[in-house]
């Protein structure tokens, strides 16, 4: 605990204590009143608890001039009342959460440290951020990623989880540990959590099996004492989730194809067209200045979201597909020569196959494929054998859209760089589930689509290292990308302008910035932890159903469940779900090579997001069970 009195507010001030008590009560379990307001007196218990603790602190030793904290100010209005502290609604995407303590059952005295490790599916961090870093041997690379965070007490070395022994634990207490004497506070209040809590990954994981298949404890519904059922709480922010389909409330399980949009994004687009609509740059009038400001502000938001060094490395495009084609037709066409080799993986979406195959056919290049095992995991030892001085580019996905497999991109990139090749990472399926840092990955190019991260359609991003972009010829020519034009000579701008010819999708870039604002306020770590638990819950209910075959059982997965059901075509399953208002994707998912590798042409693919709930999963499972029992 911080004992520096200079960091403490004036605890003789009843308003300060009311504020702290108000924040405390808002984070209590569901069966405890937790109304809260920026006016602390509105909470029925705030004043009483403030007065109760007034005698704890030695007022004579605390200066009166210390600035009082503004508590709760970082809780976004869209999540108001959901029971989370300001820390659990992180204002920075991917911010780390301290681990919390939960009870497995109401009558159990055993506590579990819930610290879902950073390397597991949906945790908010790809396994490429494991401790191996760049330690690899291209002759004999690691293909089994031991994670020191898995097993033991489940604690990451990055966190100090010295938690008080109580029947509940709140992230709030960590946040204000320098303000309160937590031990004394807990001795005054004793809350018994009556609902089953999410156990730790470490307690239920079978290190020799698939973590998301073996954990029977996840058959319990998700309850986080620190931030409640996130899905139920954010659904109100997504107006389309109130839509009725065939007389039933819509359940959107087609998130890998496109995600729904929060009201804040919809409102931002409307505001742009009502108050800011103009072309950007090179104009003296007010609206051009407004449009330019918000467009470039969106670029900065994307830069921070990806952890890029400079806004000059962020190029707005229509989506991940256009971004990959841009790299192929600009950098690839300029730098690749006959006989050069490109490596892609068997997991790729068609958007990361077709542009390279076309370029290979046009220029006499060689396309090589990283194989996978029967679980849909990349075989890095085979990848190492493909690498050679002829390798000029490695292009792989971070998360498979068809299977949900998370790939160790940091190691893949390091291996590519070891032979002098450039690396492109397709992040279309990763950015909505986990924190991404392009500098840590060391990718030369990284792409994603806005519509898969709760933003508008028709907008996406190409990240490229600035020195590479500035040495690359532009793909398209026109306005905005030139410094000077004569009939004899053209001089281009540096990146990003040289790759943004013509009038871009200004409004939707602004909308993408609003989407990043929304998820950043919640925090990618919170989103990842919740989605991880929801994937566990759904998998444990789906797997035992008679006739169900899971397609893609990698140890590290994001929130995708591909399956087939014996006795039915995949379209029949999709249609049966649609009758109950449940939207899933059926077909080859623009990933035919990986599905054929695993012995199928198509699958049913429910894919989850943080606005989905256990109740949504239950409705889905009921339909599959009914079909299984009634199968022909």
Coordinates of C-alpha atoms in Angstrom, one line a residue:
X1 CA 0.0 0.0 0.0
X2 CA 1.2 3.4 -0.8
X3 CA 2.0 5.2 2.4
X4 CA 3.1 8.5 0.9
X5 CA 0.7 11.0 2.4
X6 CA 1.4 13.4 -0.4
X7 CA -0.4 11.1 -2.7
X8 CA -3.5 10.9 -0.4
X9 CA -6.6 13.2 -0.6
X10 CA -8.1 14.8 2.5
X11 CA -9.9 12.0 4.2
X12 CA -11.4 14.4 6.7
X13 CA -13.6 15.6 3.9
X14 CA -16.9 13.6 4.0
X15 CA -17.4 14.2 0.2
X16 CA -14.1 12.4 -0.6
X17 CA -15.2 9.4 1.5
X18 CA -18.6 9.4 0.0
X19 CA -17.1 9.3 -3.4
X20 CA -14.9 6.3 -2.5
X21 CA -17.8 4.5 -0.8
X22 CA -20.0 5.2 -3.9
X23 CA -17.4 3.6 -6.1
X24 CA -17.1 0.7 -3.8
X25 CA -20.8 -0.1 -3.7
X26 CA -21.2 0.2 -7.5
X27 CA -18.9 -2.8 -7.9
X28 CA -20.6 -5.1 -5.4
X29 CA -22.2 -8.4 -6.6
X30 CA -25.6 -8.5 -8.3
X31 CA -27.7 -9.0 -5.2
X32 CA -26.2 -5.9 -3.5
X33 CA -27.7 -2.5 -4.3
X34 CA -25.1 -0.6 -6.4
X35 CA -26.8 2.4 -7.8
X36 CA -24.3 5.1 -8.3
X37 CA -23.9 8.6 -9.6
X38 CA -21.3 11.3 -9.8
X39 CA -23.3 12.8 -6.9
X40 CA -22.3 10.3 -4.2
X41 CA -25.2 11.3 -1.9
X42 CA -27.6 9.6 -4.3
X43 CA -26.3 6.2 -3.2
X44 CA -28.4 5.0 -0.2
X45 CA -25.4 3.7 1.6
X46 CA -22.6 6.0 0.6
X47 CA -22.9 8.6 3.3
X48 CA -23.2 6.0 6.0
X49 CA -20.2 4.1 5.0
X50 CA -18.2 7.3 4.6
X51 CA -19.1 8.3 8.1
X52 CA -18.3 4.8 9.4
X53 CA -14.7 4.9 8.0
X54 CA -14.1 8.5 8.9
X55 CA -12.3 7.5 12.1
X56 CA -9.9 5.1 10.3
X57 CA -7.6 7.8 9.1
X58 CA -5.4 10.1 11.2
X59 CA -6.6 13.5 10.0
X60 CA -3.8 15.4 11.7
X61 CA -1.2 13.6 9.5
X62 CA -2.9 14.3 6.1
X63 CA -2.5 17.7 4.5
X64 CA -5.7 19.5 3.5
X65 CA -4.3 20.9 0.3
X66 CA -4.1 17.7 -1.6
X67 CA -6.2 17.6 -4.7
X68 CA -9.3 15.3 -4.4
X69 CA -9.6 12.5 -6.9
X70 CA -12.4 12.5 -9.5
X71 CA -13.8 9.0 -9.0
X72 CA -15.8 7.2 -11.7
X73 CA -15.0 9.8 -14.3
X74 CA -13.5 7.2 -16.6
X75 CA -16.6 5.0 -16.6
X76 CA -18.1 5.4 -20.1
X77 CA -21.8 6.5 -20.1
X78 CA -22.6 3.5 -22.3
X79 CA -21.6 1.2 -19.5
X80 CA -23.1 3.2 -16.7
X81 CA -24.6 1.0 -13.9
X82 CA -22.9 -2.2 -14.9
X83 CA -21.1 -2.7 -11.7
X84 CA -17.5 -2.2 -12.9
X85 CA -14.9 0.1 -11.4
X86 CA -13.1 2.7 -13.4
X87 CA -10.3 0.2 -13.7
X88 CA -12.4 -2.5 -15.1
X89 CA -13.5 -0.2 -17.9
X90 CA -10.1 0.6 -19.1
X91 CA -9.7 3.9 -21.0
X92 CA -6.8 2.4 -22.9
X93 CA -7.2 -0.6 -25.3
X94 CA -5.4 -3.6 -24.0
X95 CA -4.7 -2.3 -20.5
X96 CA -3.7 -5.0 -18.1
X97 CA -6.1 -6.1 -15.4
X98 CA -5.0 -7.3 -12.0
X99 CA -6.3 -10.8 -11.2
X100 CA -9.3 -11.3 -9.0
X101 CA -10.5 -13.9 -6.5
X102 CA -13.7 -15.9 -7.1
X103 CA -15.5 -18.7 -5.4
X104 CA -16.2 -21.8 -7.4
X105 CA -19.4 -22.6 -5.6
X106 CA -21.5 -21.0 -2.9
X107 CA -20.6 -23.5 -0.2
X108 CA -16.9 -23.7 -1.0
X109 CA -14.2 -22.1 1.1
X110 CA -11.6 -22.6 -1.6
X111 CA -10.6 -19.6 -3.6
X112 CA -9.3 -19.5 -7.2
X113 CA -7.0 -16.9 -8.6
X114 CA -8.7 -16.0 -11.9
X115 CA -5.8 -14.9 -14.1
X116 CA -6.5 -16.2 -17.5
X117 CA -3.0 -16.3 -19.0
X118 CA -2.0 -13.9 -21.7
X119 CA -1.3 -16.7 -24.2
X120 CA -4.7 -18.3 -24.3
X121 CA -7.5 -17.8 -26.8
X122 CA -9.5 -14.6 -26.3
X123 CA -7.3 -13.4 -23.5
X124 CA -6.5 -10.2 -25.3
X125 CA -3.0 -11.2 -26.3
X126 CA -1.8 -13.5 -29.1
X127 CA 0.4 -16.4 -28.2
X128 CA 3.0 -14.7 -30.3
X129 CA 3.7 -12.6 -27.1
X130 CA 4.9 -15.6 -25.2
X131 CA 8.2 -15.6 -23.4
X132 CA 10.0 -17.2 -26.3
X133 CA 10.2 -13.9 -28.1
X134 CA 12.6 -14.3 -31.0
X135 CA 14.3 -17.4 -29.6
X136 CA 14.0 -20.0 -32.3
X137 CA 16.1 -22.3 -34.4
X138 CA 15.2 -22.3 -38.0
X139 CA 16.5 -25.9 -38.3
X140 CA 14.5 -27.1 -35.3
X141 CA 12.0 -24.4 -34.2
X142 CA 9.7 -24.8 -31.3
X143 CA 6.3 -26.1 -32.3
X144 CA 4.9 -26.6 -28.8
X145 CA 4.6 -23.3 -27.0
X146 CA 5.2 -23.8 -23.3
X147 CA 3.6 -21.0 -21.4
X148 CA 4.9 -20.4 -17.9
X149 CA 1.7 -18.7 -17.0
X150 CA -0.3 -21.9 -17.4
X151 CA -0.3 -24.1 -14.4
X152 CA 0.7 -23.3 -10.9
X153 CA -1.4 -20.6 -9.4
X154 CA -2.3 -19.0 -12.8
X155 CA -0.5 -15.8 -12.0
X156 CA 1.4 -13.9 -14.6
X157 CA 4.8 -12.7 -13.5
X158 CA 3.7 -9.3 -14.8
X159 CA 1.2 -8.9 -12.0
X160 CA 1.5 -8.8 -8.3
X161 CA -1.7 -10.3 -7.0
X162 CA -1.3 -9.8 -3.3
X163 CA -5.1 -9.9 -2.6
X164 CA -6.9 -9.8 0.7
X165 CA -8.6 -13.0 1.9
X166 CA -12.3 -12.3 1.4
X167 CA -15.4 -14.0 -0.1
X168 CA -15.2 -11.5 -2.9
X169 CA -12.5 -9.2 -4.4
X170 CA -12.9 -6.1 -6.5
X171 CA -10.7 -4.5 -9.0
X172 CA -11.7 -1.3 -7.3
X173 CA -9.7 -2.2 -4.2
X174 CA -6.5 -2.5 -6.3
X175 CA -7.3 0.8 -8.0
X176 CA -7.7 2.7 -4.7
X177 CA -5.3 0.8 -2.5
X178 CA -3.3 4.0 -2.0
X179 CA -6.5 5.7 -0.7
X180 CA -8.0 3.1 1.6
X181 CA -6.8 0.7 4.3
X182 CA -8.2 -2.3 2.5
X183 CA -7.8 -4.7 5.4
X184 CA -9.8 -2.5 7.8
X185 CA -12.4 -1.9 5.1
X186 CA -13.0 -5.6 4.5
X187 CA -13.1 -6.2 8.3
X188 CA -16.1 -3.9 8.4
X189 CA -18.0 -5.4 5.5
X190 CA -18.5 -9.1 4.8
X191 CA -20.3 -10.1 1.6
X192 CA -20.9 -13.7 0.8
X193 CA -21.2 -14.3 -3.0
X194 CA -24.2 -16.5 -3.6
X195 CA -23.5 -17.1 -7.3
X196 CA -21.0 -19.6 -8.8
X197 CA -18.0 -17.8 -10.0
X198 CA -15.6 -18.3 -12.9
X199 CA -12.8 -20.6 -11.8
X200 CA -9.2 -19.9 -12.9
X201 CA -7.8 -21.3 -16.1
X202 CA -5.0 -22.9 -14.0
X203 CA -7.4 -24.9 -11.8
X204 CA -9.4 -26.5 -14.6
X205 CA -6.9 -26.8 -17.4
X206 CA -5.6 -30.1 -18.6
X207 CA -2.1 -29.5 -19.9
X208 CA -2.3 -32.6 -22.1
X209 CA -5.6 -31.8 -23.7
X210 CA -7.4 -28.9 -25.4
X211 CA -8.1 -26.3 -22.7
X212 CA -11.4 -25.3 -24.2
X213 CA -12.6 -29.0 -24.4
X214 CA -11.7 -30.3 -21.0
X215 CA -12.9 -27.7 -18.6
X216 CA -16.1 -29.0 -17.3
X217 CA -16.2 -26.2 -14.7
X218 CA -17.1 -23.8 -17.5
X219 CA -20.5 -25.4 -17.8
X220 CA -21.4 -22.9 -15.1
X221 CA -22.6 -19.6 -16.4
X222 CA -20.2 -16.7 -16.6
X223 CA -20.3 -14.4 -13.5
X224 CA -17.6 -11.9 -13.0
X225 CA -17.9 -10.1 -9.6
X226 CA -15.7 -7.3 -10.9
X227 CA -17.6 -6.4 -14.0
X228 CA -20.8 -8.5 -14.2
X229 CA -22.1 -10.1 -17.4
X230 CA -20.5 -7.9 -20.0
X231 CA -22.7 -9.1 -22.8
X232 CA -26.0 -8.2 -21.2
X233 CA -24.7 -4.8 -20.1
X234 CA -23.4 -3.7 -23.5
X235 CA -26.2 -5.1 -25.6
X236 CA -28.2 -1.9 -25.0
X237 CA -25.5 0.0 -26.9
X238 CA -26.2 -1.9 -30.1
X239 CA -29.6 -1.0 -31.4
X240 CA -29.8 -3.8 -34.0
X241 CA -29.6 -6.4 -31.2
X242 CA -33.2 -5.4 -30.4
X243 CA -34.3 -6.5 -33.9
X244 CA -36.9 -9.2 -34.1
X245 CA -36.2 -12.1 -36.5
X246 CA -39.1 -14.6 -37.0
X247 CA -40.7 -13.2 -33.9
X248 CA -37.5 -13.8 -31.8
X249 CA -34.9 -11.4 -30.5
X250 CA -31.9 -11.4 -32.8
X251 CA -28.8 -13.4 -31.6
X252 CA -25.9 -12.3 -33.8
X253 CA -23.4 -15.2 -34.1
X254 CA -22.0 -14.0 -37.4
X255 CA -19.3 -11.7 -36.0
X256 CA -16.4 -13.2 -38.0
X257 CA -18.2 -12.0 -41.1
X258 CA -19.1 -8.6 -39.7
X259 CA -19.7 -7.1 -36.3
X260 CA -22.6 -4.9 -35.3
X261 CA -22.2 -1.2 -34.6
X262 CA -22.8 0.6 -31.3
X263 CA -25.0 3.6 -31.2
X264 CA -22.0 5.9 -30.6
X265 CA -20.6 4.9 -34.0
X266 CA -24.0 5.4 -35.7
X267 CA -24.3 8.8 -34.1
X268 CA -20.8 9.8 -35.1
X269 CA -21.5 9.1 -38.7
X270 CA -24.7 11.1 -38.6
X271 CA -22.9 14.0 -36.9
X272 CA -20.2 14.0 -39.5
X273 CA -22.7 14.4 -42.4
X274 CA -24.8 16.9 -40.4
X275 CA -21.9 19.2 -39.3
X276 CA -18.5 18.3 -40.9
X277 CA -19.0 16.9 -44.4
X278 CA -16.4 18.2 -46.7
X279 CA -13.4 17.0 -48.7
X280 CA -10.2 17.2 -46.7
X281 CA -7.0 19.1 -47.0
X282 CA -6.2 22.2 -49.1
X283 CA -9.2 24.4 -48.4
X284 CA -9.7 27.6 -46.6
X285 CA -13.2 27.1 -45.4
X286 CA -14.4 25.9 -42.0
X287 CA -15.9 22.6 -42.9
X288 CA -12.8 21.4 -44.7
X289 CA -10.9 22.2 -41.5
X290 CA -13.4 20.2 -39.4
X291 CA -13.3 17.2 -41.8
X292 CA -9.5 17.2 -42.0
X293 CA -9.2 17.4 -38.2
X294 CA -11.6 14.5 -37.5
X295 CA -10.1 12.4 -40.3
X296 CA -6.6 12.8 -39.1
X297 CA -7.7 12.3 -35.5
X298 CA -9.1 8.9 -36.6
X299 CA -5.7 8.1 -38.1
X300 CA -4.1 8.8 -34.7
X301 CA -6.6 6.6 -32.9
X302 CA -5.7 3.8 -35.2
X303 CA -2.0 4.4 -34.7
X304 CA -2.5 4.1 -30.9
X305 CA -4.8 1.1 -31.3
X306 CA -2.1 -0.8 -33.2
X307 CA 0.9 0.5 -31.3
X308 CA 2.5 2.0 -34.4
X309 CA 5.3 4.5 -34.2
X310 CA 3.8 7.2 -36.4
X311 CA 0.6 8.2 -38.1
X312 CA 2.6 8.1 -41.3
X313 CA 2.4 4.3 -41.1
X314 CA -1.4 4.2 -41.1
X315 CA -3.1 4.1 -44.5
X316 CA -6.9 4.1 -44.9
X317 CA -8.2 1.7 -47.4
X318 CA -11.6 0.0 -48.1
X319 CA -10.7 -3.1 -46.0
X320 CA -8.2 -5.9 -45.4
X321 CA -8.7 -7.2 -48.9
X322 CA -7.8 -3.9 -50.5
X323 CA -4.8 -3.5 -48.2
X324 CA -3.3 -6.9 -49.2
X325 CA -3.9 -6.1 -52.9
X326 CA -2.2 -2.8 -52.4
X327 CA 0.9 -4.4 -51.0
X328 CA 0.9 -7.0 -53.7
X329 CA 0.4 -4.5 -56.6
X330 CA 2.8 -1.9 -55.2
X331 CA 5.5 -3.3 -53.0
X332 CA 5.2 -6.8 -54.5
X333 CA 5.1 -5.7 -58.1
X334 CA 8.1 -3.4 -57.6
X335 CA 10.4 -5.7 -55.6
X336 CA 9.6 -9.3 -56.5
X337 CA 11.4 -10.9 -59.4
X338 CA 11.1 -14.2 -61.3
X339 CA 12.0 -17.1 -59.1
X340 CA 11.4 -15.3 -55.8
X341 CA 9.3 -17.1 -53.2
X342 CA 6.2 -16.1 -51.2
X343 CA 5.1 -18.2 -48.2
X344 CA 1.5 -18.2 -47.0
X345 CA -0.2 -20.7 -44.7
X346 CA -2.9 -23.3 -45.1
X347 CA -5.1 -21.3 -42.8
X348 CA -5.5 -18.2 -45.0
X349 CA -8.6 -16.4 -46.1
X350 CA -8.9 -16.2 -49.9
X351 CA -7.9 -12.5 -49.6
X352 CA -4.5 -13.5 -48.4
X353 CA -4.1 -16.2 -51.1
X354 CA -5.6 -14.8 -54.4
X355 CA -3.5 -11.6 -54.6
X356 CA -0.3 -13.6 -54.1
X357 CA -1.3 -16.4 -56.5
X358 CA -2.1 -13.8 -59.2
X359 CA 1.2 -12.0 -58.7
X360 CA 3.0 -15.3 -58.8
X361 CA 1.4 -16.2 -62.1
X362 CA 2.1 -12.8 -63.5
X363 CA 5.8 -12.6 -62.5
X364 CA 6.9 -16.2 -62.3
X365 CA 7.1 -16.3 -58.5
X366 CA 6.9 -19.5 -56.4
X367 CA 4.1 -19.8 -53.8
X368 CA 4.8 -22.1 -50.9
X369 CA 2.4 -23.2 -48.2
X370 CA 2.9 -23.7 -44.4
X371 CA 1.0 -26.9 -43.5
X372 CA -1.2 -27.5 -40.5
X373 CA -1.9 -30.5 -38.3
X374 CA -5.3 -32.2 -37.8
X375 CA -6.2 -29.6 -35.2
X376 CA -5.6 -26.7 -37.5
X377 CA -2.3 -25.5 -36.0
X378 CA 0.6 -24.4 -38.0
X379 CA 3.6 -26.7 -38.2
X380 CA 6.5 -24.4 -37.6
X381 CA 9.1 -27.1 -38.2
X382 CA 7.8 -27.4 -41.7
X383 CA 7.7 -23.6 -42.1
X384 CA 11.4 -23.5 -41.2
X385 CA 12.1 -25.9 -44.1
X386 CA 10.3 -23.6 -46.5
X387 CA 12.5 -20.6 -45.7
X388 CA 15.5 -19.8 -47.9
X389 CA 17.3 -16.8 -49.3
X390 CA 14.8 -16.9 -52.1
X391 CA 12.0 -16.2 -49.6
X392 CA 11.0 -12.5 -50.1
X393 CA 7.6 -12.4 -48.3
X394 CA 5.7 -14.3 -45.6
X395 CA 2.0 -13.5 -45.4
X396 CA 0.0 -15.2 -42.6
X397 CA -3.2 -14.6 -40.6
X398 CA -3.1 -13.9 -36.9
X399 CA -6.5 -15.6 -36.4
X400 CA -8.1 -18.0 -38.8
X401 CA -11.5 -16.8 -39.8
X402 CA -12.7 -20.4 -40.4
X403 CA -11.3 -22.1 -37.3
X404 CA -10.4 -19.4 -34.8
X405 CA -6.8 -20.7 -34.6
X406 CA -4.4 -18.1 -33.2
X407 CA -1.0 -18.2 -34.8
X408 CA 2.3 -17.3 -33.2
X409 CA 2.9 -14.3 -35.4
X410 CA 5.8 -12.9 -33.5
X411 CA 7.8 -16.0 -34.0
X412 CA 6.7 -16.4 -37.6
X413 CA 7.8 -12.8 -38.4
X414 CA 11.1 -13.3 -36.7
X415 CA 11.8 -16.4 -38.7
X416 CA 10.9 -14.6 -41.9
X417 CA 13.3 -11.8 -41.0
X418 CA 16.1 -14.3 -40.3
X419 CA 16.3 -15.0 -44.1
X420 CA 15.8 -11.3 -45.1
X421 CA 12.1 -11.7 -46.0
X422 CA 9.3 -9.2 -45.3
X423 CA 6.3 -10.2 -43.3
X424 CA 2.6 -9.3 -43.7
X425 CA 0.1 -10.1 -41.0
X426 CA -3.7 -10.4 -41.7
X427 CA -5.3 -9.0 -38.6
X428 CA -8.9 -8.9 -39.8
X429 CA -10.0 -11.5 -37.3
X430 CA -7.7 -10.6 -34.4
X431 CA -8.2 -6.9 -33.7
X432 CA -11.6 -7.3 -32.2
X433 CA -10.5 -10.1 -29.8
X434 CA -7.0 -9.2 -28.5
X435 CA -4.5 -6.4 -28.1
X436 CA -2.3 -6.0 -31.1
X437 CA 1.1 -4.2 -31.1
X438 CA 2.7 -4.1 -34.5
X439 CA 6.0 -3.0 -33.1
X440 CA 6.1 -6.0 -30.8
X441 CA 5.2 -8.3 -33.6
X442 CA 7.7 -6.5 -35.8
X443 CA 5.4 -6.9 -38.8
X444 CA 6.4 -5.0 -42.0
X445 CA 2.7 -4.8 -43.0
X446 CA -0.4 -5.4 -41.0
X447 CA -4.0 -5.2 -42.3
X448 CA -7.5 -5.1 -40.8
X449 CA -11.1 -4.2 -41.7
X450 CA -13.2 -1.7 -39.8
X451 CA -16.4 -3.6 -40.1
X452 CA -14.9 -6.5 -38.1
X453 CA -14.1 -4.3 -35.2
X454 CA -17.5 -2.7 -34.7
X455 CA -16.9 0.1 -37.2
X456 CA -18.5 0.9 -40.5
X457 CA -18.1 -1.1 -43.7
X458 CA -16.0 0.2 -46.5
X459 CA -13.1 1.3 -44.3
X460 CA -9.9 -0.5 -43.3
X461 CA -6.3 0.0 -42.5
X462 CA -2.9 -0.9 -44.0
X463 CA -0.1 -0.5 -41.5
X464 CA 3.4 -0.5 -43.0
X465 CA 6.8 0.5 -41.7
X466 CA 7.4 4.0 -42.7
X467 CA 10.7 3.4 -44.4
X468 CA 9.2 0.6 -46.5
X469 CA 6.2 2.6 -47.5
X470 CA 8.3 5.6 -48.6
X471 CA 10.4 3.4 -50.8
X472 CA 7.4 1.8 -52.5
X473 CA 5.7 3.1 -55.6
X474 CA 2.0 4.0 -55.2
X475 CA -0.6 1.6 -56.5
X476 CA -3.1 4.2 -57.8
X477 CA -2.6 7.7 -59.1
X478 CA -4.8 10.8 -58.7
X479 CA -5.3 13.7 -56.5
X480 CA -4.1 14.0 -52.9
X481 CA -1.1 11.7 -53.4
X482 CA 1.1 14.1 -55.3
X483 CA 3.4 17.0 -54.4
X484 CA 3.9 18.2 -58.0
X485 CA 2.7 17.2 -61.5
X486 CA 3.9 18.2 -64.9
X487 CA 3.5 16.4 -68.2
X488 CA 7.2 15.4 -67.8
X489 CA 7.5 14.6 -64.1
X490 CA 5.4 13.5 -61.1
X491 CA 6.6 13.9 -57.5
X492 CA 4.7 11.9 -54.9
X493 CA 4.0 12.6 -51.3
X494 CA 5.5 10.3 -48.7
X495 CA 3.2 7.9 -46.8
X496 CA 0.4 7.9 -46.0
X497 CA -0.8 10.3 -48.7
X498 CA 0.9 8.6 -51.5
X499 CA -1.4 5.6 -51.0
X500 CA -4.6 7.6 -50.6
X501 CA -5.4 8.8 -54.1
X502 CA -8.6 10.6 -54.7
X503 CA -11.4 11.3 -52.2
X504 CA -11.3 8.7 -49.5
X505 CA -14.0 7.3 -47.3
X506 CA -13.7 10.2 -44.9
X507 CA -16.9 9.6 -42.9
X508 CA -16.3 6.0 -42.3
X509 CA -12.7 6.6 -41.2
X510 CA -14.2 8.9 -38.5
X511 CA -16.7 6.1 -37.7
X512 CA -13.8 3.7 -37.3
X513 CA -12.2 6.1 -34.8
X514 CA -15.5 6.2 -32.9
X515 CA -15.5 2.3 -32.8
X516 CA -12.0 2.3 -31.4
X517 CA -13.0 4.8 -28.8
X518 CA -15.9 2.6 -27.7
X519 CA -13.9 -0.6 -27.3
X520 CA -11.0 1.2 -25.8
X521 CA -13.2 2.5 -23.0
X522 CA -14.2 -1.1 -22.2
X523 CA -10.6 -2.4 -22.6
X524 CA -9.4 -5.1 -24.9
X525 CA -8.3 -7.1 -21.9
X526 CA -11.8 -7.1 -20.4
X527 CA -13.3 -8.0 -23.8
X528 CA -10.8 -10.8 -24.3
X529 CA -11.3 -12.3 -20.9
X530 CA -15.1 -12.3 -21.3
X531 CA -15.0 -13.8 -24.8
X532 CA -12.6 -16.5 -23.7
X533 CA -15.0 -17.6 -20.9
X534 CA -17.9 -17.5 -23.3
X535 CA -16.1 -19.6 -25.8
X536 CA -15.4 -22.1 -23.0
X537 CA -19.0 -22.2 -22.1
X538 CA -20.3 -22.7 -25.6
X539 CA -17.7 -25.3 -26.5
X540 CA -18.5 -27.5 -23.5
X541 CA -22.2 -27.4 -24.3
X542 CA -21.8 -28.0 -28.1
X543 CA -19.1 -30.7 -28.0
X544 CA -21.1 -33.5 -26.3
X545 CA -24.2 -33.2 -28.6
X546 CA -24.6 -36.4 -30.6
X547 CA -23.6 -35.9 -34.2
X548 CA -21.6 -32.7 -33.7
X549 CA -18.1 -32.6 -35.1
X550 CA -15.9 -29.7 -34.2
X551 CA -13.7 -28.5 -37.1
X552 CA -10.6 -26.8 -35.8
X553 CA -9.5 -27.7 -32.2
X554 CA -6.3 -25.7 -31.8
X555 CA -5.1 -25.1 -28.3
X556 CA -5.1 -21.4 -28.8
X557 CA -8.4 -20.1 -30.3
X558 CA -10.4 -17.0 -30.6
X559 CA -14.1 -16.9 -30.5
X560 CA -15.0 -19.2 -33.5
X561 CA -16.8 -22.5 -33.4
X562 CA -16.9 -24.3 -36.7
X563 CA -18.8 -27.6 -36.8
X564 CA -20.9 -30.0 -38.8
X565 CA -24.0 -32.0 -37.6
X566 CA -24.5 -35.5 -38.8
X567 CA -27.7 -36.0 -40.8
X568 CA -28.0 -32.4 -41.9
X569 CA -26.5 -30.2 -44.5
X570 CA -24.9 -27.1 -43.0
X571 CA -27.5 -24.9 -44.8
X572 CA -30.3 -26.9 -43.1
X573 CA -28.7 -26.2 -39.7
X574 CA -28.3 -22.5 -40.5
X575 CA -31.9 -22.3 -41.6
X576 CA -33.1 -24.0 -38.5
X577 CA -31.2 -21.5 -36.4
X578 CA -32.5 -18.6 -38.4
X579 CA -36.1 -19.7 -37.6
X580 CA -35.2 -19.1 -34.0
X581 CA -33.7 -15.7 -34.7
X582 CA -30.1 -16.9 -34.5
X583 CA -27.7 -15.7 -37.2
X584 CA -24.7 -17.9 -38.1
X585 CA -22.6 -18.3 -41.2
X586 CA -22.6 -21.4 -43.3
X587 CA -20.4 -22.3 -46.3
X588 CA -16.7 -22.3 -47.0
X589 CA -16.0 -18.9 -45.3
X590 CA -13.7 -17.9 -48.2
X591 CA -11.2 -20.4 -46.7
X592 CA -11.6 -23.5 -48.9
X593 CA -8.0 -24.8 -48.6
X594 CA -8.1 -25.2 -44.8
X595 CA -11.5 -26.7 -44.7
X596 CA -10.5 -29.2 -47.4
X597 CA -7.4 -30.0 -45.4
X598 CA -9.6 -30.9 -42.5
X599 CA -11.9 -33.1 -44.7
X600 CA -14.9 -30.8 -45.2
X601 CA -16.2 -28.4 -47.9
X602 CA -18.3 -26.3 -45.6
X603 CA -19.2 -25.8 -41.9
X604 CA -21.6 -24.1 -39.7
X605 CA -19.7 -21.2 -38.1
X606 CA -21.1 -19.4 -35.0
X607 CA -18.6 -16.7 -34.0
X608 CA -18.9 -14.7 -30.8
X609 CA -18.4 -11.2 -29.7
X610 CA -18.4 -9.4 -26.3
X611 CA -22.1 -8.4 -26.7
X612 CA -23.1 -12.1 -26.8
X613 CA -24.3 -13.8 -23.6
X614 CA -24.7 -17.3 -22.0
X615 CA -28.4 -17.0 -22.8
X616 CA -27.6 -16.5 -26.5
X617 CA -25.5 -19.6 -26.4
X618 CA -28.3 -21.5 -24.6
X619 CA -30.8 -20.6 -27.3
X620 CA -28.3 -21.8 -30.0
X621 CA -27.6 -25.1 -28.1
X622 CA -31.3 -25.8 -27.7
X623 CA -31.7 -25.8 -31.5
X624 CA -28.7 -28.0 -32.1
X625 CA -29.9 -30.5 -29.5
X626 CA -33.4 -30.6 -31.0
X627 CA -31.9 -31.2 -34.4
X628 CA -29.7 -34.0 -33.1
X629 CA -32.5 -35.8 -31.4
X630 CA -34.8 -35.5 -34.4
X631 CA -32.1 -36.2 -37.0
X632 CA -33.0 -38.2 -40.1

